[in-house]
Tab-separated table of C-alpha atoms in Angstrom:
chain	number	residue	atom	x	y	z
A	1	UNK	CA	31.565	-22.749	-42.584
A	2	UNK	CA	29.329	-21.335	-45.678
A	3	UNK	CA	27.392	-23.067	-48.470
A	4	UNK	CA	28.755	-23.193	-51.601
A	5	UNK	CA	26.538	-21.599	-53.288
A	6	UNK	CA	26.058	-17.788	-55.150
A	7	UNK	CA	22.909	-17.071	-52.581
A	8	UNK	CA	24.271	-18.883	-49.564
A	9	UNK	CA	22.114	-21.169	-48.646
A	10	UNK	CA	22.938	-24.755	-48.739
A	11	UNK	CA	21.850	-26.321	-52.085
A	12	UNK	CA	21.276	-30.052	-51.915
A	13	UNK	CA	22.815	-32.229	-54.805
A	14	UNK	CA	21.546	-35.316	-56.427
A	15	UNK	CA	24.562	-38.288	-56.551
A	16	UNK	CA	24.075	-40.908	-58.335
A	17	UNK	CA	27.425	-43.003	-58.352
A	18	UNK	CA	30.117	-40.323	-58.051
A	19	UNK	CA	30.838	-36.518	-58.011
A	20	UNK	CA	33.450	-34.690	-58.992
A	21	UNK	CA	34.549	-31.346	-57.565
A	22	UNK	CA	37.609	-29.117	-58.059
A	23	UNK	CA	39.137	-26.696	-55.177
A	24	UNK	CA	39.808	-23.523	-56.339
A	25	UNK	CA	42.781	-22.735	-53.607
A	26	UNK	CA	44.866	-26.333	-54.132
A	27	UNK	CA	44.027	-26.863	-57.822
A	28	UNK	CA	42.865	-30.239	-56.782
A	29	UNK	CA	40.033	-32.064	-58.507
A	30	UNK	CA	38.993	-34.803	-56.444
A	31	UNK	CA	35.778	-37.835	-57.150
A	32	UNK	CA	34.034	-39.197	-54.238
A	33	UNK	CA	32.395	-42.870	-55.283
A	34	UNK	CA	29.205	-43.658	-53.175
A	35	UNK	CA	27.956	-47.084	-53.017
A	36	UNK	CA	24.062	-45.945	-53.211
A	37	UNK	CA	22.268	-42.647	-54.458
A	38	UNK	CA	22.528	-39.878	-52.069
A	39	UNK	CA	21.744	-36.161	-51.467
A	40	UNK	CA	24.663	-33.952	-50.785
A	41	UNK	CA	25.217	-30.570	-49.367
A	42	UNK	CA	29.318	-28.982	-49.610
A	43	UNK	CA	30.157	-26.042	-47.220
A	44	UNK	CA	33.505	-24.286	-46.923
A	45	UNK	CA	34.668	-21.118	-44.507
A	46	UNK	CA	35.985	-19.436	-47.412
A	47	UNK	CA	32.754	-18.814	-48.922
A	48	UNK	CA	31.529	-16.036	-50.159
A	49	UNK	CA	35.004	-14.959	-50.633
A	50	UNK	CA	36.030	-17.801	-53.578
A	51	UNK	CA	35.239	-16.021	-56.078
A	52	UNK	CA	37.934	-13.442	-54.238
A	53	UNK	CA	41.697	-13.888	-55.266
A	54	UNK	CA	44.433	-13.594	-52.651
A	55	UNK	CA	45.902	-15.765	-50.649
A	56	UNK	CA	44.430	-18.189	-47.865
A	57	UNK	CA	46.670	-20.568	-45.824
A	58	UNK	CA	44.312	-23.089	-44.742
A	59	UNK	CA	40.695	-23.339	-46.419
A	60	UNK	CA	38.196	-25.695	-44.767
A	61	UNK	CA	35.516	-27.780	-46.743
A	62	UNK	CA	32.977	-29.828	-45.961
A	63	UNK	CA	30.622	-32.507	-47.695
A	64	UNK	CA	27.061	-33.697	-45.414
A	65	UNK	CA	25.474	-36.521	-47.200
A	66	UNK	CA	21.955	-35.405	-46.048
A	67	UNK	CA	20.145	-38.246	-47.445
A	68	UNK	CA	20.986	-41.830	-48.772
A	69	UNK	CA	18.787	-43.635	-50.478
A	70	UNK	CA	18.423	-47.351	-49.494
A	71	UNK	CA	16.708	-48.844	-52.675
A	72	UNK	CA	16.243	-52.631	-52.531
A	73	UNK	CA	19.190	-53.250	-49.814
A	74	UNK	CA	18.411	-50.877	-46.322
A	75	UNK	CA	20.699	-53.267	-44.552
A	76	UNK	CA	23.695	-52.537	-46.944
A	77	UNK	CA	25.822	-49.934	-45.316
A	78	UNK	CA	26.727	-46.354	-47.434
A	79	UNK	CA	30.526	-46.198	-48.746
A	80	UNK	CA	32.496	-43.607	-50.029
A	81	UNK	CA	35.363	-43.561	-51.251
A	82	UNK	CA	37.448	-40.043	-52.242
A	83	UNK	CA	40.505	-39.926	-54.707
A	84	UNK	CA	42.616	-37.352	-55.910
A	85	UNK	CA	41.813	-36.958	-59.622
A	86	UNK	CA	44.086	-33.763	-60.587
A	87	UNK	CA	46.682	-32.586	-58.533
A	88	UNK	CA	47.134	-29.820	-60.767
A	89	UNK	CA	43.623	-28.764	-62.776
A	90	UNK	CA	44.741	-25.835	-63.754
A	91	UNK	CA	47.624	-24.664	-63.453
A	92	UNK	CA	46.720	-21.827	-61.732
A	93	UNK	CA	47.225	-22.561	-58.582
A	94	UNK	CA	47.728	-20.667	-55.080
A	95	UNK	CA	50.610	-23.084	-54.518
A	96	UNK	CA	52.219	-22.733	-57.344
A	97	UNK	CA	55.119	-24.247	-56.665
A	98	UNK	CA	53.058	-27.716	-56.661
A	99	UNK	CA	52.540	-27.210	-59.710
A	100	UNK	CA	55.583	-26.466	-60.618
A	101	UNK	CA	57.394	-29.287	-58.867
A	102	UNK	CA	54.876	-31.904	-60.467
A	103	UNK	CA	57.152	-31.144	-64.015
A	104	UNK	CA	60.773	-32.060	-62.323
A	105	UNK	CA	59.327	-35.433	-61.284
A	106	UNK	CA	60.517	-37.353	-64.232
A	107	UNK	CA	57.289	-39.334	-64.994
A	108	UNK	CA	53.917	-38.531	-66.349
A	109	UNK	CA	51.298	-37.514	-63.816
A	110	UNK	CA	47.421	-37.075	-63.858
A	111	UNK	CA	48.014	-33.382	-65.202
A	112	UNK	CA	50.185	-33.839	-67.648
């Protein structure tokens, strides 16, 4: 797998509480909660080609939390917790017919 980045090298990101990310392929938008500060690095094997349309099957991704800072509590242990945000950011998805299923459901969902 490749940073996600525009020169490929791994950035590192400062989290505070939460982050929120959206993937390009599955329209998803997704928020990972983390219980102290950390420094994160995201890597996925489709880089550099997401800026690239076309279709890809199966798109790996990867988040290292590279440091965690301990603060008053070192014996407290790190948590994080991912949720799906957006199942359909866009609308402009690869899978299109996600999307397009999410509207014959009969109830309001997170995109509308």
């Amino acid at each position: 797998t490749a940073p996600i980045s525009a020169d490929g090298k791994a950035h590192t990101y400062s989290v505070e509480k939460e982050m929120i990310f959206h993937m390009h392929q599955s329209d998803f938008t997704w928020v990972a909660f983390f219980s102290k500060p950390v420094k994160v690095q995201c890597f996925s094997d489709i880089m550099p080609l997401v800026s690239v349309p076309g279709l890809i099957h199966k798109v790996q991704f990867r988040m290292n939390v590279v440091e965690v800072d301990d603060g008053k509590n070192p014996e407290e242990e790190l948590v994080v917790r991912v949720a799906l945000l957006d199942e359909c950011t866009t609308g402009q998805s690869t899978m299109r017919e996600h999307c397009d299923h999410l509207k014959t459901l009969g109830y309001e969902s997170t995109s509308g």
